[in-house]
XYZ file of N, CA and C in Angstrom:
561
model
N -2.401 -1.811 53.135
C -1.965 -0.862 52.137
C -3.063 -0.609 51.113
N -3.745 -1.694 50.715
C -4.804 -1.553 49.712
C -5.944 -0.711 50.255
N -6.315 -0.958 51.509
C -7.423 -0.202 52.097
C -7.041 1.265 52.256
N -5.800 1.527 52.628
C -5.343 2.910 52.758
C -5.402 3.621 51.408
N -5.017 2.909 50.350
C -5.084 3.490 49.010
C -6.528 3.790 48.633
N -7.422 2.843 48.895
C -8.837 3.049 48.566
C -9.418 4.220 49.345
N -9.052 4.318 50.624
C -9.541 5.436 51.441
C -9.050 6.767 50.869
N -7.797 6.783 50.451
C -7.216 8.009 49.904
C -7.868 8.389 48.571
N -8.303 7.385 47.820
C -8.883 7.628 46.499
C -10.372 7.936 46.541
N -10.985 7.738 47.688
C -12.422 7.990 47.801
C -12.720 9.427 47.355
N -13.677 9.571 46.492
C -14.033 10.888 45.985
C -13.308 11.273 44.706
N -12.380 10.416 44.272
C -11.671 10.700 43.017
C -12.604 10.473 41.837
N -12.336 11.165 40.763
C -13.152 11.011 39.556
C -12.838 9.669 38.891
N -13.752 9.163 38.066
C -13.472 7.926 37.334
C -12.196 8.020 36.491
N -11.944 9.174 35.887
C -10.731 9.341 35.083
C -9.479 9.234 35.958
N -9.543 9.802 37.164
C -8.404 9.704 38.078
C -8.189 8.255 38.518
N -9.289 7.550 38.774
C -9.177 6.151 39.182
C -8.609 5.293 38.051
N -9.008 5.588 36.825
C -8.446 4.873 35.678
C -6.935 5.099 35.611
N -6.507 6.326 35.847
C -5.075 6.636 35.835
C -4.338 5.849 36.925
N -4.963 5.706 38.092
C -4.358 4.927 39.177
C -4.227 3.462 38.756
N -5.285 2.923 38.160
C -5.263 1.528 37.705
C -4.154 1.334 36.672
N -4.019 2.290 35.746
C -2.954 2.201 34.735
C -1.576 2.252 35.387
N -1.411 3.129 36.359
C -0.135 3.228 37.064
C 0.210 1.949 37.809
N -0.788 1.357 38.460
C -0.563 0.090 39.159
C -0.180 -1.011 38.166
N -0.803 -0.997 36.992
C -0.491 -2.005 35.965
C 0.951 -1.855 35.491
N 1.385 -0.624 35.268
C 2.762 -0.394 34.818
C 3.761 -0.828 35.883
N 3.440 -0.550 37.139
C 4.322 -0.965 38.226
C 4.360 -2.484 38.327
N 3.201 -3.118 38.177
C 3.124 -4.582 38.251
C 3.917 -5.238 37.126
N 3.947 -4.593 35.962
C 4.700 -5.139 34.825
C 6.179 -5.312 35.160
N 6.700 -4.442 36.005
C 8.124 -4.470 36.338
C 8.414 -5.203 37.649
N 7.363 -5.686 38.320
C 7.528 -6.280 39.648
C 7.713 -7.797 39.568
N 8.199 -8.365 40.689
C 8.272 -9.825 40.766
C 6.848 -10.383 40.886
N 6.706 -11.684 40.745
C 5.374 -12.293 40.691
C 4.532 -12.019 41.934
N 5.135 -12.121 43.117
C 4.374 -11.914 44.348
C 3.845 -10.489 44.424
N 4.725 -9.524 44.199
C 4.317 -8.123 44.255
C 3.332 -7.802 43.134
N 3.566 -8.362 41.954
C 2.656 -8.129 40.826
C 1.254 -8.626 41.162
N 1.163 -9.759 41.837
C -0.135 -10.287 42.254
C -0.832 -9.364 43.237
N -0.067 -8.818 44.180
C -0.639 -7.879 45.158
C -1.105 -6.597 44.467
N -0.299 -6.102 43.546
C -0.683 -4.896 42.807
C -1.923 -5.150 41.952
N -2.025 -6.347 41.396
C -3.210 -6.700 40.602
C -4.457 -6.705 41.480
N -4.333 -7.225 42.684
C -5.474 -7.214 43.615
C -5.876 -5.774 43.934
N -4.881 -4.898 44.099
C -5.185 -3.483 44.344
C -5.898 -2.878 43.135
N -5.420 -3.205 41.932
C -6.086 -2.718 40.720
C -7.553 -3.135 40.728
N -7.796 -4.397 41.038
C -9.166 -4.915 41.011
C -10.039 -4.217 42.046
N -9.460 -3.902 43.196
C -10.228 -3.179 44.217
C -10.566 -1.766 43.745
N -9.610 -1.111 43.112
C -9.871 0.238 42.591
C -10.935 0.166 41.498
N -10.838 -0.824 40.623
C -11.835 -0.992 39.557
C -13.211 -1.244 40.160
N -13.270 -2.108 41.176
C -14.555 -2.377 41.842
C -15.129 -1.115 42.471
N -14.250 -0.266 42.991
C -14.724 0.960 43.647
C -15.377 1.920 42.653
N -15.069 1.755 41.379
C -15.689 2.604 40.360
C -17.192 2.369 40.271
N -17.600 1.115 40.425
C -19.025 0.800 40.343
C -19.636 1.326 39.059
N -20.817 1.907 39.183
C -21.546 2.427 38.016
C -20.920 3.699 37.445
N -20.049 4.339 38.215
C -19.445 5.581 37.719
C -18.536 5.324 36.519
N -18.168 4.060 36.292
C -17.330 3.749 35.122
C -18.036 4.118 33.828
N -19.367 4.168 33.860
C -20.137 4.512 32.657
C -19.924 5.965 32.228
N -19.418 6.787 33.136
C -19.163 8.183 32.769
C -17.853 8.334 31.990
N -17.056 7.268 31.942
C -15.828 7.296 31.143
C -16.184 7.222 29.663
N -15.315 7.722 28.828
C -15.530 7.602 27.379
C -15.535 6.119 27.010
N -16.068 5.809 25.844
C -16.102 4.415 25.389
C -14.685 3.837 25.316
N -13.749 4.636 24.841
C -12.359 4.176 24.739
C -11.774 3.895 26.122
N -12.081 4.764 27.097
C -11.571 4.554 28.452
C -12.246 3.359 29.124
N -13.527 3.155 28.865
C -14.207 1.974 29.407
C -13.567 0.704 28.846
N -13.256 0.742 27.568
C -12.609 -0.392 26.925
C -11.223 -0.627 27.530
N -10.474 0.458 27.721
C -9.142 0.353 28.335
C -9.246 -0.242 29.732
N -10.271 0.162 30.465
C -10.484 -0.364 31.811
C -10.732 -1.873 31.771
N -11.507 -2.341 30.800
C -11.754 -3.781 30.662
C -10.458 -4.533 30.357
N -9.613 -3.959 29.501
C -8.317 -4.576 29.200
C -7.474 -4.682 30.475
N -7.434 -3.603 31.230
C -6.662 -3.591 32.471
C -7.227 -4.586 33.479
N -8.546 -4.679 33.544
C -9.184 -5.603 34.476
C -8.872 -7.055 34.095
N -8.939 -7.375 32.817
C -8.634 -8.736 32.375
C -7.191 -9.103 32.726
N -6.271 -8.191 32.465
C -4.865 -8.442 32.779
C -4.661 -8.574 34.286
N -5.367 -7.764 35.065
C -5.257 -7.839 36.525
C -5.810 -9.164 37.039
N -6.933 -9.610 36.496
C -7.465 -10.924 36.877
C -6.415 -12.005 36.632
N -5.802 -11.966 35.463
C -4.796 -12.976 35.120
C -3.612 -12.909 36.078
N -3.125 -11.707 36.322
C -1.955 -11.528 37.181
C -2.258 -11.925 38.628
N -3.505 -11.746 39.040
C -3.904 -12.083 40.407
C -4.227 -13.569 40.563
N -4.123 -14.312 39.483
C -4.402 -15.738 39.553
C -5.876 -16.088 39.438
N -6.686 -15.125 39.080
C -8.129 -15.355 38.920
C -8.392 -15.706 37.454
N -7.908 -16.872 37.076
C -7.891 -17.300 35.683
C -9.278 -17.391 35.074
N -10.234 -17.953 35.801
C -11.591 -18.097 35.260
C -12.177 -16.728 34.932
N -12.009 -15.767 35.848
C -12.501 -14.405 35.599
C -11.782 -13.776 34.407
N -10.470 -13.997 34.334
C -9.688 -13.434 33.226
C -10.141 -14.021 31.893
N -10.357 -15.326 31.857
C -10.794 -15.971 30.611
C -12.137 -15.414 30.169
N -13.070 -15.287 31.104
C -14.401 -14.756 30.753
C -14.288 -13.351 30.161
N -13.488 -12.519 30.784
C -13.357 -11.145 30.304
C -12.616 -11.092 28.962
N -11.571 -11.894 28.810
C -10.868 -11.930 27.524
C -11.768 -12.465 26.416
N -12.629 -13.420 26.731
C -13.585 -13.906 25.723
C -14.464 -12.760 25.231
N -14.931 -11.938 26.166
C -15.755 -10.784 25.797
C -14.955 -9.798 24.947
N -13.726 -9.548 25.348
C -12.887 -8.596 24.616
C -12.566 -9.093 23.207
N -12.267 -10.375 23.069
C -11.965 -10.940 21.749
C -13.205 -10.894 20.863
N -14.366 -11.156 21.462
C -15.603 -11.086 20.680
C -15.886 -9.650 20.232
N -15.654 -8.694 21.128
C -15.910 -7.286 20.801
C -14.860 -6.717 19.846
N -13.644 -7.247 19.909
C -12.529 -6.731 19.099
C -11.786 -7.891 18.432
N -12.426 -8.581 17.498
C -11.808 -9.779 16.914
C -10.511 -9.517 16.153
N -10.282 -8.290 15.731
C -9.068 -7.980 14.972
C -7.973 -7.340 15.816
N -8.175 -7.261 17.122
C -7.178 -6.681 18.019
C -6.163 -7.766 18.380
N -5.018 -7.717 17.728
C -4.000 -8.737 17.931
C -3.475 -8.799 19.349
N -3.346 -7.648 19.995
C -2.816 -7.629 21.361
C -3.757 -8.348 22.319
N -5.057 -8.087 22.198
C -6.035 -8.745 23.074
C -6.003 -10.252 22.839
N -5.991 -10.643 21.575
C -6.000 -12.074 21.256
C -4.705 -12.735 21.743
N -3.576 -12.042 21.631
C -2.309 -12.586 22.132
C -2.359 -12.795 23.641
N -2.871 -11.804 24.349
C -2.955 -11.934 25.809
C -3.871 -13.092 26.199
N -5.003 -13.203 25.504
C -5.941 -14.285 25.761
C -5.283 -15.635 25.471
N -4.634 -15.741 24.329
C -3.971 -16.988 23.948
C -2.869 -17.346 24.943
N -2.130 -16.333 25.391
C -1.074 -16.567 26.370
C -1.616 -17.071 27.691
N -2.724 -16.490 28.124
C -3.367 -16.935 29.361
C -3.799 -18.394 29.234
N -4.426 -18.731 28.119
C -4.870 -20.107 27.899
C -3.681 -21.065 27.851
N -2.597 -20.641 27.232
C -1.422 -21.498 27.081
C -0.713 -21.746 28.415
N -0.901 -20.860 29.378
C -0.297 -21.049 30.700
C -0.983 -22.156 31.491
N -2.112 -22.620 31.013
C -2.893 -23.636 31.704
C -2.281 -25.027 31.527
N -2.734 -25.948 32.365
C -2.389 -27.356 32.185
C -3.621 -28.149 31.750
N -4.754 -27.479 31.651
C -6.007 -28.111 31.248
C -6.007 -28.356 29.736
N -6.293 -29.589 29.329
C -6.231 -29.963 27.912
C -7.163 -29.116 27.047
N -8.371 -28.847 27.527
C -9.322 -28.062 26.731
C -8.837 -26.623 26.552
N -8.282 -26.058 27.613
C -7.766 -24.687 27.509
C -6.546 -24.637 26.593
N -5.731 -25.673 26.629
C -4.565 -25.715 25.739
C -4.994 -25.825 24.279
N -6.047 -26.576 24.006
C -6.573 -26.654 22.634
C -7.091 -25.285 22.188
N -7.750 -24.585 23.109
C -8.230 -23.235 22.787
C -7.055 -22.293 22.546
N -5.988 -22.458 23.329
C -4.788 -21.636 23.136
C -4.218 -21.866 21.743
N -4.152 -23.126 21.341
C -3.646 -23.458 20.006
C -4.492 -22.768 18.937
N -5.797 -22.823 19.101
C -6.708 -22.173 18.149
C -6.471 -20.664 18.097
N -6.346 -20.035 19.267
C -6.145 -18.583 19.316
C -4.799 -18.184 18.718
N -3.740 -18.946 19.016
C -2.430 -18.611 18.449
C -2.427 -18.781 16.934
N -3.173 -19.761 16.446
C -3.277 -19.927 14.986
C -3.971 -18.719 14.357
N -4.982 -18.202 15.037
C -5.675 -17.012 14.530
C -4.721 -15.819 14.515
N -3.953 -15.657 15.598
C -2.980 -14.552 15.648
C -2.000 -14.678 14.484
N -1.491 -15.870 14.257
C -0.532 -16.080 13.165
C -1.163 -15.766 11.812
N -2.387 -16.238 11.616
C -3.060 -16.042 10.326
C -3.363 -14.575 10.048
N -3.582 -13.801 11.104
C -3.948 -12.393 10.934
C -2.756 -11.444 11.042
N -1.576 -11.999 11.191
C -0.367 -11.172 11.305
C 0.393 -11.183 9.986
N 1.037 -10.056 9.701
C 1.891 -10.000 8.512
C 3.082 -10.937 8.718
N 3.403 -11.753 7.719
C 4.551 -12.659 7.850
C 5.837 -11.905 8.174
N 6.668 -12.572 8.934
C 7.997 -12.086 9.309
C 7.996 -10.895 10.260
N 6.851 -10.559 10.841
C 6.818 -9.524 11.876
C 7.056 -10.190 13.232
N 7.365 -9.387 14.235
C 7.569 -9.935 15.580
C 6.342 -10.704 16.046
N 5.151 -10.158 15.805
C 3.918 -10.831 16.236
C 3.762 -12.173 15.518
N 4.069 -12.208 14.232
C 3.937 -13.442 13.454
C 4.889 -14.511 13.980
N 6.163 -14.134 14.212
C 7.133 -15.097 14.738
C 6.718 -15.583 16.119
N 6.253 -14.673 16.957
C 5.789 -15.059 18.288
C 4.620 -16.032 18.187
N 3.683 -15.732 17.304
C 2.520 -16.607 17.135
C 2.943 -17.981 16.632
N 3.844 -18.025 15.669
C 4.314 -19.318 15.152
C 4.985 -20.134 16.255
N 5.816 -19.464 17.064
C 6.460 -20.168 18.176
C 5.400 -20.708 19.135
N 4.421 -19.871 19.459
C 3.409 -20.293 20.423
C 2.470 -21.360 19.865
N 2.255 -21.367 18.550
C 1.506 -22.477 17.936
C 2.277 -23.777 18.178
N 3.578 -23.752 17.901
C 4.399 -24.952 18.116
C 4.413 -25.344 19.592
N 4.518 -24.361 20.480
C 4.518 -24.650 21.913
C 3.179 -25.248 22.344
N 2.089 -24.711 21.830
C 0.765 -25.258 22.159
C 0.642 -26.686 21.642
N 1.153 -26.940 20.450
C 1.134 -28.312 19.941
C 1.926 -29.224 20.874
N 3.089 -28.764 21.296
C 3.921 -29.534 22.219
C 3.162 -29.811 23.518
N 2.549 -28.783 24.082
C 1.859 -28.928 25.365
C 0.603 -29.790 25.274
N 0.010 -29.884 24.078
C -1.161 -30.752 23.905
C -0.752 -32.177 23.545
N 0.542 -32.433 23.494
C 1.022 -33.782 23.223
C 1.350 -34.051 21.769
N 1.186 -33.055 20.918
C 1.479 -33.226 19.493
C 2.915 -32.782 19.209
N 3.860 -33.517 19.769
C 5.268 -33.162 19.596
C 5.695 -33.255 18.138
N 5.172 -34.244 17.424
C 5.565 -34.380 16.017
C 5.031 -33.209 15.194
N 3.830 -32.730 15.506
C 3.274 -31.565 14.810
C 4.095 -30.314 15.075
N 4.519 -30.156 16.339
C 5.349 -29.000 16.696
C 6.684 -29.063 15.964
N 7.303 -30.238 15.971
C 8.596 -30.402 15.296
C 8.452 -30.160 13.794
N 7.367 -30.652 13.224
C 7.122 -30.474 11.786
C 6.995 -28.991 11.440
N 6.253 -28.229 12.251
C 6.101 -26.788 12.020
C 7.451 -26.082 12.116
N 8.215 -26.404 13.148
C 9.515 -25.749 13.334
C 10.443 -26.062 12.162
N 10.481 -27.318 11.757
C 11.350 -27.689 10.630
C 10.894 -27.014 9.336
N 9.585 -26.908 9.150
C 9.058 -26.229 7.961
C 9.497 -24.761 7.951
N 9.331 -24.096 9.081
C 9.745 -22.691 9.169
C 11.243 -22.554 8.931
N 11.993 -23.463 9.518
C 13.449 -23.430 9.372
C 13.848 -23.577 7.904
N 13.165 -24.455 7.188
C 13.499 -24.709 5.788
C 13.035 -23.592 4.858
N 11.928 -22.936 5.198
C 11.361 -21.946 4.279
C 11.680 -20.505 4.633
N 11.850 -20.198 5.912
C 12.022 -18.800 6.320
C 13.194 -18.581 7.262
N 13.842 -19.632 7.685
C 14.779 -19.491 8.783
C 13.941 -19.460 10.048
N 14.485 -19.069 11.139
C 13.702 -19.036 12.378
C 13.697 -17.655 13.019
N 13.745 -16.619 12.201
C 13.688 -15.261 12.726
C 15.039 -14.804 13.227
N 15.004 -13.858 14.156
C 16.258 -13.327 14.708
C 16.908 -14.369 15.623
N 18.063 -14.032 16.173
C 18.826 -14.987 16.978
C 18.045 -15.472 18.197
N 17.355 -14.566 18.876
C 16.589 -14.955 20.064
C 15.447 -15.892 19.682
N 14.762 -15.558 18.605
C 13.663 -16.393 18.124
C 14.184 -17.763 17.697
N 15.277 -17.782 16.979
C 15.862 -19.044 16.520
C 16.248 -19.927 17.701
N 16.780 -19.319 18.761
C 17.163 -20.083 19.951
C 15.935 -20.694 20.625
N 14.849 -19.916 20.713
C 13.617 -20.452 21.318
C 13.086 -21.626 20.509
N 13.055 -21.461 19.181
C 12.590 -22.551 18.323
C 13.487 -23.782 18.473
N 14.804 -23.572 18.490
C 15.743 -24.693 18.598
C 15.554 -25.440 19.913
N 15.374 -24.696 21.004
C 15.146 -25.338 22.302
C 13.857 -26.144 22.301
N 12.809 -25.590 21.704
C 11.538 -26.313 21.643
C 11.673 -27.551 20.762
N 12.387 -27.425 19.662
C 12.587 -28.579 18.779
C 13.303 -29.706 19.523
N 14.304 -29.373 20.330
C 15.011 -30.385 21.134
C 14.043 -31.090 22.078
N 13.128 -30.336 22.667
C 12.155 -30.925 23.599
C 11.172 -31.837 22.871
N 10.980 -31.599 21.585
C 10.044 -32.409 20.795
C 10.651 -33.742 20.373
N 11.970 -33.827 20.377
C 12.635 -35.039 19.865
C 12.859 -36.069 20.939
């Protein structure tokens, strides 16, 4: 299927190929893990087929392509490639909360202690750069606690959750439930 798609796309403009990659990403977002992985591999093949012609895209489109490629690497299980690309994206766009969240999430999915420490660092940055009480801020606070839990600092995670509970509550009902479940796991 992937080869048939590539054959059909041969001769397409870089802008058309970018649109295909975006469409595959949207479809993968709604797919189960197995299908999402296959769609990510197709995205990567289409991106590879661009070669040097990607330079003819606008700077914004080239940047969008890098975001899509990093997400496709992650979805395809190519974690090392995804981390390298997200590192570049975070360095190029240090104030882009979405990029940093995706990078932090990828790191947090790991079982490697060093990557989990990096995830904790990235989630702390997201929290520090987010307006308090926004969805991003609550998500970052939860993920800081989760990263602490995953790195073995259960008491630190519990302390953060209890502090938030005492000073701000724990957000909306869904957020409060996630925090409560994590707190139970810490005890």
